[in-house]
GROMACS .gro file of C-alpha atoms in nm:
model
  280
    1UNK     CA    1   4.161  11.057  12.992
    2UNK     CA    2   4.413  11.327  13.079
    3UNK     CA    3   4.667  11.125  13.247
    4UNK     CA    4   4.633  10.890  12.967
    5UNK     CA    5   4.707  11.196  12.707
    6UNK     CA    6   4.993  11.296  12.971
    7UNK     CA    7   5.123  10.964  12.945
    8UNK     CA    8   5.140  10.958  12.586
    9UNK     CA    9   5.295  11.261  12.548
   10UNK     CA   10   5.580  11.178  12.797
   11UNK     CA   11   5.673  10.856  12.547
   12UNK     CA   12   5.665  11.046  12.259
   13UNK     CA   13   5.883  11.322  12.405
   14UNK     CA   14   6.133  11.011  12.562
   15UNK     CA   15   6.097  10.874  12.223
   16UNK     CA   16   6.166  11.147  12.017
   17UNK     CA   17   6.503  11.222  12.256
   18UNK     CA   18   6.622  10.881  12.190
   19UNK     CA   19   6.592  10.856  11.829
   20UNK     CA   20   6.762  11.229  11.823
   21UNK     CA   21   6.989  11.137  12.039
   22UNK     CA   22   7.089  10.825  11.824
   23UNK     CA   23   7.084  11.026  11.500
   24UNK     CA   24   7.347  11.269  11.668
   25UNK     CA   25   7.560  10.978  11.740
   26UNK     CA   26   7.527  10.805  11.379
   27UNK     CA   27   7.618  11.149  11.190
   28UNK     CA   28   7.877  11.216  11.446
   29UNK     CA   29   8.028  10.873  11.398
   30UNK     CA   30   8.032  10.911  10.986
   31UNK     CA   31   8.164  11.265  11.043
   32UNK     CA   32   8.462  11.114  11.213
   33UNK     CA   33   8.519  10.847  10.970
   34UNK     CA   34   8.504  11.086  10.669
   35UNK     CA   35   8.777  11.278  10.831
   36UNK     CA   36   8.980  11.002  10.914
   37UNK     CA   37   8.978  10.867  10.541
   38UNK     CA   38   9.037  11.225  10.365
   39UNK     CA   39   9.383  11.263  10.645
   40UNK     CA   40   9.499  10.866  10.593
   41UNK     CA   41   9.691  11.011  10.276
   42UNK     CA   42   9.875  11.279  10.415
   43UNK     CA   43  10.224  11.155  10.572
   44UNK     CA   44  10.257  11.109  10.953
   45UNK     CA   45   9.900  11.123  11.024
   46UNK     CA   46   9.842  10.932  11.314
   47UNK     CA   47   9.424  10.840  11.309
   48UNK     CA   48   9.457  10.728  11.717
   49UNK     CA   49   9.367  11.027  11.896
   50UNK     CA   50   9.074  11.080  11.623
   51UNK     CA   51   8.937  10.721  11.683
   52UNK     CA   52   8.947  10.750  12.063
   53UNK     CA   53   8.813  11.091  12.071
   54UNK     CA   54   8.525  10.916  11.838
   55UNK     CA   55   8.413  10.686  12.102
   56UNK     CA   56   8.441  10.927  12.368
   57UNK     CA   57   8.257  11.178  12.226
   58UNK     CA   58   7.997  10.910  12.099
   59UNK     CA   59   7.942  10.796  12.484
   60UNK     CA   60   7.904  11.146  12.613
   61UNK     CA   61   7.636  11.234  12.353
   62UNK     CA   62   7.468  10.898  12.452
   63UNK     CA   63   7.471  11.016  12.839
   64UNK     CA   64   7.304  11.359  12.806
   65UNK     CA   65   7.047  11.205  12.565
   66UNK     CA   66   6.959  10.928  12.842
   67UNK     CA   67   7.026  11.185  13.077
   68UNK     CA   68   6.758  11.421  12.882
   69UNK     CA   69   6.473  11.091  12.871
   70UNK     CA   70   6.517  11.067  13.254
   71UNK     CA   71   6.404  11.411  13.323
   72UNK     CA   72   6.079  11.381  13.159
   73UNK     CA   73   6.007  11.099  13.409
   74UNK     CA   74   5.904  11.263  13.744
   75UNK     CA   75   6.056  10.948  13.945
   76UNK     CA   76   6.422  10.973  13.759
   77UNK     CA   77   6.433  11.347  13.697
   78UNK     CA   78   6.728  11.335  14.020
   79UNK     CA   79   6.932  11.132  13.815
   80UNK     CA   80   6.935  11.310  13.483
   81UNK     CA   81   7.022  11.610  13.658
   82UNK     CA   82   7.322  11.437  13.802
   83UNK     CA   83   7.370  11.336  13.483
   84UNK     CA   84   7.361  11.681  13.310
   85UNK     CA   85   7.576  11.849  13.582
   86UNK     CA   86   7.906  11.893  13.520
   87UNK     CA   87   8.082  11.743  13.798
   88UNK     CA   88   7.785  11.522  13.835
   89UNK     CA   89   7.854  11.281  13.454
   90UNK     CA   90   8.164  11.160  13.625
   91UNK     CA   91   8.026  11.082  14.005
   92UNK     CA   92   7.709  10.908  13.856
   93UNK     CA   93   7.961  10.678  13.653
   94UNK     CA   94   8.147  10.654  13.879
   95UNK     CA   95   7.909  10.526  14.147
   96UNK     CA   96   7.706  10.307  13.852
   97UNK     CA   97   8.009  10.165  13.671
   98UNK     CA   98   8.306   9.924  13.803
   99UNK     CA   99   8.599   9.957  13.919
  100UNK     CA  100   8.769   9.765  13.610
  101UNK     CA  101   8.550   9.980  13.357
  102UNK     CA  102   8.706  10.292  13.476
  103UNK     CA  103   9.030  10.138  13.547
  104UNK     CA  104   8.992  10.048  13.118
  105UNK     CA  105   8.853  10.379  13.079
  106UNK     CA  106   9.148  10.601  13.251
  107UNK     CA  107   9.411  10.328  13.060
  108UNK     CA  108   9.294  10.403  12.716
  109UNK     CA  109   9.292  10.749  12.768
  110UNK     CA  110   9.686  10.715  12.895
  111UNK     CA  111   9.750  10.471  12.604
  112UNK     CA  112   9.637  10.828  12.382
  113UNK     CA  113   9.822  11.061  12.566
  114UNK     CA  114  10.168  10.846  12.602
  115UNK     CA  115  10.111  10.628  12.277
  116UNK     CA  116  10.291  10.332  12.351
  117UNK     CA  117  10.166  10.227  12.021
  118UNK     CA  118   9.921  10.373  11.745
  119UNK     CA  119   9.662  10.271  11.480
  120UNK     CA  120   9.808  10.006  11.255
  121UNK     CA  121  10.113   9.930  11.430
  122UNK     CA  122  10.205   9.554  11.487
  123UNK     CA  123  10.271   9.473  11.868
  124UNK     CA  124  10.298   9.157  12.106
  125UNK     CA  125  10.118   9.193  12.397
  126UNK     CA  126  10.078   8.858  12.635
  127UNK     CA  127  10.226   8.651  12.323
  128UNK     CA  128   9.968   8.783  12.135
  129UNK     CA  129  10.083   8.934  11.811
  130UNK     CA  130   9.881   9.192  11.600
  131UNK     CA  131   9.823   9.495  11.437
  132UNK     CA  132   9.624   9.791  11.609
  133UNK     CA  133   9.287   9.813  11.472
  134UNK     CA  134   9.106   9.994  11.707
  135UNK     CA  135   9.156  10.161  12.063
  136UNK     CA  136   8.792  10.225  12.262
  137UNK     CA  137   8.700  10.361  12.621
  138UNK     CA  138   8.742   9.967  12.696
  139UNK     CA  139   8.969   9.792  12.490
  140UNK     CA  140   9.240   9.742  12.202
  141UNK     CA  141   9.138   9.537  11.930
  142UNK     CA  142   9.447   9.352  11.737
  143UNK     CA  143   9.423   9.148  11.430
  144UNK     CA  144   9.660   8.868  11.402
  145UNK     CA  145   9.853   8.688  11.085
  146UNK     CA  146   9.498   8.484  11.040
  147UNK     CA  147   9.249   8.765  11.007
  148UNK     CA  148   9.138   8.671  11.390
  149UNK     CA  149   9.013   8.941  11.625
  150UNK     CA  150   9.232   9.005  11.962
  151UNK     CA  151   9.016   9.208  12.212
  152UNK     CA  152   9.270   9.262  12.527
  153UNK     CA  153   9.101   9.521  12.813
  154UNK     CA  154   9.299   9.869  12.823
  155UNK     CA  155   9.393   9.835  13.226
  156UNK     CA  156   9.559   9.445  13.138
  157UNK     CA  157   9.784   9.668  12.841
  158UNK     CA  158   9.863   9.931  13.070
  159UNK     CA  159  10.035   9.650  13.342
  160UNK     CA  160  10.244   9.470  13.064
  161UNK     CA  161  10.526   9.466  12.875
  162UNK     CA  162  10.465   9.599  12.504
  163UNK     CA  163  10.680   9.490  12.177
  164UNK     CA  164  10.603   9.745  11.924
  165UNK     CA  165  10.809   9.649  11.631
  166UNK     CA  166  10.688  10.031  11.431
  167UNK     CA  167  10.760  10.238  11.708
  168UNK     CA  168  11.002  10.517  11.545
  169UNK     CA  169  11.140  10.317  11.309
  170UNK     CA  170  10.971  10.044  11.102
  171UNK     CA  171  11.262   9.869  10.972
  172UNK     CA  172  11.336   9.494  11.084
  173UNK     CA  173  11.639   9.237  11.092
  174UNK     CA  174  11.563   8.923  11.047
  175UNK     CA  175  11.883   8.698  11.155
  176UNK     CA  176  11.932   8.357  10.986
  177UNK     CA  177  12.144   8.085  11.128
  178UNK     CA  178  12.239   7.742  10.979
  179UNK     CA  179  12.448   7.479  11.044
  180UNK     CA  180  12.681   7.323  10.821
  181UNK     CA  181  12.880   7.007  10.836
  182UNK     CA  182  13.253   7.022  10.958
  183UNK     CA  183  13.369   6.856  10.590
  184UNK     CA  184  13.196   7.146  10.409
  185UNK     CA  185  13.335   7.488  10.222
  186UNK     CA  186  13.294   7.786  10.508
  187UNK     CA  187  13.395   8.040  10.268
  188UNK     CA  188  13.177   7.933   9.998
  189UNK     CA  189  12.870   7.849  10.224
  190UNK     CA  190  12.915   8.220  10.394
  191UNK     CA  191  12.917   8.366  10.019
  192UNK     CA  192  12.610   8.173   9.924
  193UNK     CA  193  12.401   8.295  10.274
  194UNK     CA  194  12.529   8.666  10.126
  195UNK     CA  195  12.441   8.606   9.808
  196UNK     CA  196  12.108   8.530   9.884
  197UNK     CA  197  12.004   8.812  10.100
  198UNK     CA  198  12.143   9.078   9.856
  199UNK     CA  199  11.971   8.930   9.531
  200UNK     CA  200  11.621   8.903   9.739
  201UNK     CA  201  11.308   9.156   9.637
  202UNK     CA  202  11.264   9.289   9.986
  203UNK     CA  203  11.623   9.328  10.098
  204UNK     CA  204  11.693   9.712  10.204
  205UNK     CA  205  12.039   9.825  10.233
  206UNK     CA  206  12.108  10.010  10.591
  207UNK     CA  207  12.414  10.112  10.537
  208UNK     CA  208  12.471  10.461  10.637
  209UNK     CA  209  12.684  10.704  10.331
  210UNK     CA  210  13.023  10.699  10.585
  211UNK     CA  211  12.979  10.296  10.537
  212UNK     CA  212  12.941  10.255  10.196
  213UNK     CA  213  13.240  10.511  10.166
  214UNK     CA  214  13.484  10.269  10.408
  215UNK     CA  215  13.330   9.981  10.158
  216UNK     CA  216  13.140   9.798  10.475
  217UNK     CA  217  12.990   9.511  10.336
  218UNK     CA  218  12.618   9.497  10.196
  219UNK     CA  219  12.517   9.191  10.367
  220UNK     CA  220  12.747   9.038  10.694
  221UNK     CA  221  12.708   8.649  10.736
  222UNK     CA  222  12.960   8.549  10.989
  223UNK     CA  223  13.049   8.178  11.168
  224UNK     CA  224  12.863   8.222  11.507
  225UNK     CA  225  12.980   7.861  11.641
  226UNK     CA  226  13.187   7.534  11.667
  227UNK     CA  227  12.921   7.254  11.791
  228UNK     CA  228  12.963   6.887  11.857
  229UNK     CA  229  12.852   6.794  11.490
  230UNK     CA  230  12.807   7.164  11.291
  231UNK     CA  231  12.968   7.507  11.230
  232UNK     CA  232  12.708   7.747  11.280
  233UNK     CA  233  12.665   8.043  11.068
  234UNK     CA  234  12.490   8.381  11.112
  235UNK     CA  235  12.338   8.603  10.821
  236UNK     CA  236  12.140   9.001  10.885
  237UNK     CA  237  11.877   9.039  10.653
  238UNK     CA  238  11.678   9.390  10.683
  239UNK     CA  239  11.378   9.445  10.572
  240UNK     CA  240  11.166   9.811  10.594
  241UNK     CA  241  10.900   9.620  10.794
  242UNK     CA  242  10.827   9.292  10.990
  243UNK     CA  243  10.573   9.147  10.736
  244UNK     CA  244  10.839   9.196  10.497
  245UNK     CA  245  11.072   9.024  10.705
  246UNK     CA  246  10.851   8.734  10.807
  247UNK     CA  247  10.815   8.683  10.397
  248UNK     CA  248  11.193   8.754  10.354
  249UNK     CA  249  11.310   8.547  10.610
  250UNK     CA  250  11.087   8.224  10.475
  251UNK     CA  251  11.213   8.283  10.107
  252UNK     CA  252  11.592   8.268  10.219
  253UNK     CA  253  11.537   7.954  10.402
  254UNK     CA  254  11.378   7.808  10.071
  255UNK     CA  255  11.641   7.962   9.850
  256UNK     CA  256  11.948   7.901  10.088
  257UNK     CA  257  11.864   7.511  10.136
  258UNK     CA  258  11.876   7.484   9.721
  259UNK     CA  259  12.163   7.625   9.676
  260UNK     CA  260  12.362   7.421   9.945
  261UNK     CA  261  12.206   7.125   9.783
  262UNK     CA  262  12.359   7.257   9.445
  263UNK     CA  263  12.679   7.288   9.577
  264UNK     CA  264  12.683   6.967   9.823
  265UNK     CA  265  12.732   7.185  10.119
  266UNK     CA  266  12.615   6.966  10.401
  267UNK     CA  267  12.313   7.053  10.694
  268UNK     CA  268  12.382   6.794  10.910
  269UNK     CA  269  12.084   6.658  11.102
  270UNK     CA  270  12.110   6.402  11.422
  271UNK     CA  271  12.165   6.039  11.348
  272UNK     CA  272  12.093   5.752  11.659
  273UNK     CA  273  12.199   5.393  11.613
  274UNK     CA  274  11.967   5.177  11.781
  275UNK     CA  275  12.088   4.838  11.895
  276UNK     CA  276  11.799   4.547  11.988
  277UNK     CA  277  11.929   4.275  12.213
  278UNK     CA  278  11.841   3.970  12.213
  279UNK     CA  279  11.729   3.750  12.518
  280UNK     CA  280  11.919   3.446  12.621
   0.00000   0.00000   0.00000
């Protein structure tokens, strides 16, 4: 009968630790997203640190309450000791986890310190494009153009080659080049492309205040090329950011292609002439 109460007691005290311990972790997660979403308004707030620091502080609270249920248990009190002990968190993970989960670990928290990238900037990573939803103790989650869910491991970011199109400055060029048929109007084709980019919505002028005093042009469009069967010309179009680009840089196509139809400015295309012979 006693060793039955003694039992008892020793779940409800593991019990107890656990739900305690996942309260603490609950309020502590909410406390971090309040702060996040009161800070999101105020200019150059970066929320990356905050989120990381989330999820680390999350996972220690999660070891010292395991750590806490261990020690009630005569046969794993060793081990929540180890746990509790300073030194000790990091040997015990270290001898429980793998190699690759610390390798992601140590990576994320470099990806932090150095910030390649941040929080809702877009990057290409592997040929996968996104932006930066989240950075954990494991991984970087991106979300693409279709709403999909990228999950790439921290140590595989920290070995490759990073395209952050936000880093310092936002702002993107979108370059458009067309071909035109030899028998077409250069001059007027060139002023069209110009046109164009200068009348569009999303268009930002770059030009700098010692450029517009010299009277550089708004929008450059230049021939790029003499082919076999086109003259190939080149139009900059900036936008402040690549989605507005990417949305720019289909409009012009549209918009560009009517207005050489208008004005019977050729795109020439390839032609083949296909000859059947006949058996004797």
């Amino acid at each position: 009968m006693i060793n039955l109460l003694k039992d008892f007691r020793l779940i409800v005290a593991i019990v107890i630790i656990l739900i305690i311990t996942i309260i603490l972790a609950t309020i502590i997660d909410k406390l971090f997203i309040r702060f996040i979403r009161r800070r999101l308004g105020v200019n150059d707030f970066d929320s990356t640190g905050y989120k990381f620091l989330k999820h680390l502080v999350i996972t220690i609270v999660y070891i010292l309450g395991i750590a806490f249920a261990l020690i009630q248990i005569p046969e794993f009190k060793l081990i929540g000791h180890s746990l509790l002990a300073g030194a000790g968190v990091l040997s015990v993970i270290a001898g429980l986890a793998s190699q690759q989960a610390l390798s992601n670990i140590m990576s994320g928290i470099f990806l932090v310190i150095f910030k390649p990238f941040k929080i809702n900037d877009k990057i290409t990573i592997n040929n996968f494009s996104g932006v930066v939803e989240d950075i954990n103790l494991r991984q970087v989650v991106l979300k693409d153009m279709e709403n999909n869910r990228i999950i790439i491991p921290n140590s595989v970011i920290s070995n490759q080659i990073i395209l952050n199109t936000n880093m310092n400055d936002s702002k993107c060029c979108k370059i458009i080049e067309i071909g035109i048929g030899y028998d077409s109007d250069i001059d007027k084709a060139l002023a069209i492309m110009k046109d164009e980019v200068a009348k569009h919505p999303l268009f930002i002028d770059t030009r700098t205040a010692a450029n517009k005093k010299n009277n550089a042009p708004l929008v450059v469009a230049r021939v790029v090329a003499l082919n076999d069967s086109s003259v190939n010309l080149k139009v900059w179009a900036w936008a402040k950011d690549a989605t507005d680009g990417f949305v720019m840089y289909c409009d012009l196509l549209h918009s560009i292609k009517n207005r050489f139809d208008a004005d019977k400015i050729e795109i020439p295309f390839p032609q083949q002439v296909v000859t059947l012979k006949k058996e004797l």
